[in-house]
PDB file of C-alpha atoms in Angstrom:
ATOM      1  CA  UNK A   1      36.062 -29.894  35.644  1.00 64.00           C
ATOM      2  CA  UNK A   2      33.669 -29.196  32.329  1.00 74.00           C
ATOM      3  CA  UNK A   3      35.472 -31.735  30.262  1.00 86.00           C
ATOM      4  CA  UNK A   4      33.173 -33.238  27.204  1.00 91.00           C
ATOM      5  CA  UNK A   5      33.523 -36.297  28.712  1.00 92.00           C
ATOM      6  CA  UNK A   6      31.991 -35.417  31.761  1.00 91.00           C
ATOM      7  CA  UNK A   7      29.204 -33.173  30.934  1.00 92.00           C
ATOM      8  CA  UNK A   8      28.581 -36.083  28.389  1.00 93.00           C
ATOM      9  CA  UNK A   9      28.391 -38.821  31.033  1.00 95.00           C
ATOM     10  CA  UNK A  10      27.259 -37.121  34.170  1.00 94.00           C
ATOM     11  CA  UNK A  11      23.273 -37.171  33.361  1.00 95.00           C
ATOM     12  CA  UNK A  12      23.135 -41.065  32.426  1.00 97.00           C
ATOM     13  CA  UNK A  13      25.858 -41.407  35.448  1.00 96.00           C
ATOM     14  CA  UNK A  14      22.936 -39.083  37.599  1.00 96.00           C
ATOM     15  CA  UNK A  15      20.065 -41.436  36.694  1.00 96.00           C
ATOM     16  CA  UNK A  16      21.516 -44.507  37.488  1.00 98.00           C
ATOM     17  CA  UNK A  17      22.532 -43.563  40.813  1.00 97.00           C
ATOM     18  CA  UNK A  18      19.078 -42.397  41.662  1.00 97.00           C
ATOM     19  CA  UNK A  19      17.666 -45.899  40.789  1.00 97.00           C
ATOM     20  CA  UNK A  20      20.234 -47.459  42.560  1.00 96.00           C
ATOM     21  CA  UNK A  21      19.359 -45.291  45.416  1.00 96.00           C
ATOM     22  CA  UNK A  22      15.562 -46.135  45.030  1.00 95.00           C
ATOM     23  CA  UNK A  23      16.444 -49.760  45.140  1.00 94.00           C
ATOM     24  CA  UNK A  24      18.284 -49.427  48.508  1.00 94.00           C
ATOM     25  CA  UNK A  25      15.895 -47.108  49.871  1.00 93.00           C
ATOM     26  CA  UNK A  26      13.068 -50.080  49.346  1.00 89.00           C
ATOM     27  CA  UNK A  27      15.878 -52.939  50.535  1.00 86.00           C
ATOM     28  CA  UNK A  28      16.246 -51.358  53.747  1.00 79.00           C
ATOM     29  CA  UNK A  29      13.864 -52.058  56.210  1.00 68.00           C
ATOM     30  CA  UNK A  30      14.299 -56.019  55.551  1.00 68.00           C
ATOM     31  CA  UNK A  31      18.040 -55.380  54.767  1.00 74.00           C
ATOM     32  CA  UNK A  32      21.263 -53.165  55.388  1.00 70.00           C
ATOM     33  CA  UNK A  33      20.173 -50.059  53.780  1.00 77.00           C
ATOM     34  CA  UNK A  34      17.819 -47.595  53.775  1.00 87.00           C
ATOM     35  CA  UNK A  35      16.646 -43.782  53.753  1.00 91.00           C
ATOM     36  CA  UNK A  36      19.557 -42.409  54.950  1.00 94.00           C
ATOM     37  CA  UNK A  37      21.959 -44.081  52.915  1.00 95.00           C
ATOM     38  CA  UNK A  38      19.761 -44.151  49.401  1.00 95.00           C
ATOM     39  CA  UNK A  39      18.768 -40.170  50.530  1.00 96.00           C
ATOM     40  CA  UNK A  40      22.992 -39.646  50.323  1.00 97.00           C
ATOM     41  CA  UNK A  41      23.085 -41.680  46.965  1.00 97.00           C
ATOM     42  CA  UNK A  42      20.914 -39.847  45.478  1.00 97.00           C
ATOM     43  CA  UNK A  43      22.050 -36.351  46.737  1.00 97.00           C
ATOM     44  CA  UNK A  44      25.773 -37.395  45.378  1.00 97.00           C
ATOM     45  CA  UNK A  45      23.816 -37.350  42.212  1.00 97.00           C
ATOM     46  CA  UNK A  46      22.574 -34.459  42.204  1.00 96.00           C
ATOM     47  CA  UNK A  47      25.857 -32.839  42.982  1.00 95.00           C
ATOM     48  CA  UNK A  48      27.990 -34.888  39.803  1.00 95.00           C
ATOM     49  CA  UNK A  49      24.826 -33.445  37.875  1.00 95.00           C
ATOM     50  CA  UNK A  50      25.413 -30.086  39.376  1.00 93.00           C
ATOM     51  CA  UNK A  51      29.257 -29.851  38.772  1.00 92.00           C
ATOM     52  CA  UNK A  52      29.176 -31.684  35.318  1.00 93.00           C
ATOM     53  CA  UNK A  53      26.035 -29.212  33.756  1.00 91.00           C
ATOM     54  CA  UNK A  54      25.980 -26.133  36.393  1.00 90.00           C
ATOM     55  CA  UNK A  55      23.095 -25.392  39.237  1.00 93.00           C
ATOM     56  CA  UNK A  56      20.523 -24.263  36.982  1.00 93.00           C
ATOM     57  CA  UNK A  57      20.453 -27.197  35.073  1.00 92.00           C
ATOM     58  CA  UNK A  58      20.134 -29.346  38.738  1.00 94.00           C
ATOM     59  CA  UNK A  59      17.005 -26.583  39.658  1.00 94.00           C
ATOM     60  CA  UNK A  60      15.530 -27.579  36.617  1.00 94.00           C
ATOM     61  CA  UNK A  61      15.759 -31.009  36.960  1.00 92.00           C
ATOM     62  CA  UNK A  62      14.528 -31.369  40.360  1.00 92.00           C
ATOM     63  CA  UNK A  63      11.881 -28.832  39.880  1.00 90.00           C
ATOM     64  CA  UNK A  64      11.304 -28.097  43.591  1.00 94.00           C
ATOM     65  CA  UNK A  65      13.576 -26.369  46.194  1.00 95.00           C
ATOM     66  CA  UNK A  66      15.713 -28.839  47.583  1.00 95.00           C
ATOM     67  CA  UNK A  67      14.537 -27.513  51.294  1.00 96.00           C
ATOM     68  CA  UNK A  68      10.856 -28.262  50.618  1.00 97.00           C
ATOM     69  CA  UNK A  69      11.778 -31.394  49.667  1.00 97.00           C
ATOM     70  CA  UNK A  70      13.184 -31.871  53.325  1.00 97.00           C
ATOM     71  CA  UNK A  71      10.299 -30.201  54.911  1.00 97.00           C
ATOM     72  CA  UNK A  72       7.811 -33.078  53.214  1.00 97.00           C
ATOM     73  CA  UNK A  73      10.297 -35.575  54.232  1.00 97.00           C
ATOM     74  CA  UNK A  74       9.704 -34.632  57.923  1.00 97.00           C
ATOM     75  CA  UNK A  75       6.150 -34.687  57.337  1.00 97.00           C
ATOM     76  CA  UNK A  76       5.958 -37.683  56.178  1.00 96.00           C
ATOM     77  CA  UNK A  77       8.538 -39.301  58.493  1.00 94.00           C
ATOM     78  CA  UNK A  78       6.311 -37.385  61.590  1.00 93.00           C
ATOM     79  CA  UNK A  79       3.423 -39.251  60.234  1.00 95.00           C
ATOM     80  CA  UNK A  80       4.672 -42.755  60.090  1.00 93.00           C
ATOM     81  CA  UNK A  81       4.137 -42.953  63.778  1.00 91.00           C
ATOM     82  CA  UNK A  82       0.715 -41.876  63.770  1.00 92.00           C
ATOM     83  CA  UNK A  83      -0.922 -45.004  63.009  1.00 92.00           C
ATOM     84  CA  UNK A  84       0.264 -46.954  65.874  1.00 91.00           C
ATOM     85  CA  UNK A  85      -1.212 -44.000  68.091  1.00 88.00           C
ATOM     86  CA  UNK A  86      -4.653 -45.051  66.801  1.00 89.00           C
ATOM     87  CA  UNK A  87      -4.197 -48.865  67.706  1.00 89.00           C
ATOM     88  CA  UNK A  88      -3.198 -47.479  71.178  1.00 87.00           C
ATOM     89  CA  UNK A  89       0.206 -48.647  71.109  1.00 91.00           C
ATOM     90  CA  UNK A  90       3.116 -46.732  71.939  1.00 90.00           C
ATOM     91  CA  UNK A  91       4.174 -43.574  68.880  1.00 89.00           C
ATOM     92  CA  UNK A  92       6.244 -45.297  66.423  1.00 86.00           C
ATOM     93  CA  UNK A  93       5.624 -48.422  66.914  1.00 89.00           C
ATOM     94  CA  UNK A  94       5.613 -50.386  63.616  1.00 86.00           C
ATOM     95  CA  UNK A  95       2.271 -51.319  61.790  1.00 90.00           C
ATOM     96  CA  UNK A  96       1.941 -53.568  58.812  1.00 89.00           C
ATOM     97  CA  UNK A  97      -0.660 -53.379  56.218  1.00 89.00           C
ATOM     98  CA  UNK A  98      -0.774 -56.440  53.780  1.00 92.00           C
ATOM     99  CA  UNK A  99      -2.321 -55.564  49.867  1.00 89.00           C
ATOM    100  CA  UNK A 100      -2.858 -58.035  46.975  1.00 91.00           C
ATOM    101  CA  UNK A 101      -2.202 -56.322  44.165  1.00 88.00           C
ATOM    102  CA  UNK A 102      -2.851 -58.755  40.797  1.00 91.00           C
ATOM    103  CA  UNK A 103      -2.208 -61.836  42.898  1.00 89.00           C
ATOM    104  CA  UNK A 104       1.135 -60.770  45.031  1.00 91.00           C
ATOM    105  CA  UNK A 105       1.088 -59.676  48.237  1.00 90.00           C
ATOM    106  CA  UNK A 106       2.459 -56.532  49.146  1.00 86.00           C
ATOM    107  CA  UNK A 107       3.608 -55.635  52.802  1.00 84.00           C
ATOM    108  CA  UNK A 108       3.316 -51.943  53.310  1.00 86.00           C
ATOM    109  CA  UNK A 109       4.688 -50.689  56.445  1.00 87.00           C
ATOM    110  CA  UNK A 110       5.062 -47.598  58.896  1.00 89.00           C
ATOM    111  CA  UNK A 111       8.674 -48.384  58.620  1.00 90.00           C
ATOM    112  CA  UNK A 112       9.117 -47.737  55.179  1.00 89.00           C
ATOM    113  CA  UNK A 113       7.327 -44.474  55.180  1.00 92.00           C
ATOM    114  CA  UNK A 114       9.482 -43.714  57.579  1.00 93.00           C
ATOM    115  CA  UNK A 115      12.373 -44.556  55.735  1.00 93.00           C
ATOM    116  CA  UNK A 116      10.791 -42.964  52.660  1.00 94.00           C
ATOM    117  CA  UNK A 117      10.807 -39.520  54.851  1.00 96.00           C
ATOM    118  CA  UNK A 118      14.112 -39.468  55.842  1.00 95.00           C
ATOM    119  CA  UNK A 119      15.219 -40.669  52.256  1.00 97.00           C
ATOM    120  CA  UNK A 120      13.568 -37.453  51.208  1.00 97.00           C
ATOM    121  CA  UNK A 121      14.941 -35.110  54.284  1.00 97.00           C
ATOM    122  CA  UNK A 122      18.416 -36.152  53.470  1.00 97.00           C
ATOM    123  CA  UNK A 123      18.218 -35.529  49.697  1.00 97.00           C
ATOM    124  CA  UNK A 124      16.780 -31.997  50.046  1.00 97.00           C
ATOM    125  CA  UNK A 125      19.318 -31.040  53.055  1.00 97.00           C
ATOM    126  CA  UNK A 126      22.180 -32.326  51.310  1.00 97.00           C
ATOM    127  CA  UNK A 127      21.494 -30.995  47.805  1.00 96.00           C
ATOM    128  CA  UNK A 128      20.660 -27.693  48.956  1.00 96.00           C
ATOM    129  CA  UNK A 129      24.151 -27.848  50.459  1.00 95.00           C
ATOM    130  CA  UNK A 130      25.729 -29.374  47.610  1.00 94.00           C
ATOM    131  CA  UNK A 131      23.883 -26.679  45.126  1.00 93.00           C
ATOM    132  CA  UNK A 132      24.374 -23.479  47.710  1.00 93.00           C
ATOM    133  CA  UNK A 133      28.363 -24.428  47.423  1.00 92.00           C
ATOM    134  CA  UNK A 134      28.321 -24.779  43.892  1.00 88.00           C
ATOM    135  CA  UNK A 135      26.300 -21.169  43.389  1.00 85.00           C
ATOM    136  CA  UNK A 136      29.486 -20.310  45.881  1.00 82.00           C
ATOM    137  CA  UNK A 137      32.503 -21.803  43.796  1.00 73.00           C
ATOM    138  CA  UNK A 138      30.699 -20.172  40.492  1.00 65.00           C
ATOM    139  CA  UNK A 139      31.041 -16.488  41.825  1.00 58.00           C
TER     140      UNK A 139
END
């Protein structure tokens, strides 16, 4: 399915979905939403990108393997639960951090890096999939 239309529409189709998944990825520790869900948004990308303009173009695009992208995803997701270790609480427990950036307060939290690791897990599992099928259906 190479159609003009497609290959034509598929990269602007590709970025919007990975904002979109950025925006629920940052919604969803205050709101339904989340790393899992924006990590399968933005993997779905990846694979209309894929089908519409090959693998290659996808390798290029992402410029890392798809699997170390899920290995630093666990890394950082491990990490998140670090910090309540050090205020002798039990692992994972959540720790806020508030920053005033140019006059608005930011809250930073261990759940969001959390949610930032498995956002990134489940976009390098699920692409690598995605572009280890497509490789496949190309033989």
């Amino acid at each position: 399915m190479r159609t003009i239309i497609f290959r034509t529409i598929a990269p602007y189709l590709a970025a919007l979905m990975v904002l979109f998944s950025i925006f629920v990825l940052l919604r969803g520790h205050n709101e339904p939403g989340g790393g899992f869900i924006g990590g399968l948004i933005a993997a779905s990308a990846f694979a209309i990108y894929g089908i519409a303009c090959g693998v290659a173009a996808v390798r290029r695009a992402i410029a890392l393997h798809p699997m170390s992208i899920s290995a630093a995803g666990l890394f950082v997701a491990g990490l998140s639960g670090l910090p309540s270790l050090f205020m002798a609480q039990p692992f994972m427990t959540s720790q806020w951090w508030y920053l005033n950036l140019f006059g608005v307060e930011v809250p930073l939290s261990t759940p969001l890096f959390f949610d930032i690791g498995v956002y990134l897990v489940v976009v390098g599992s699920i692409t690598s999939i995605a572009l280890a099928l497509e490789e496949r259906e190309s033989d």
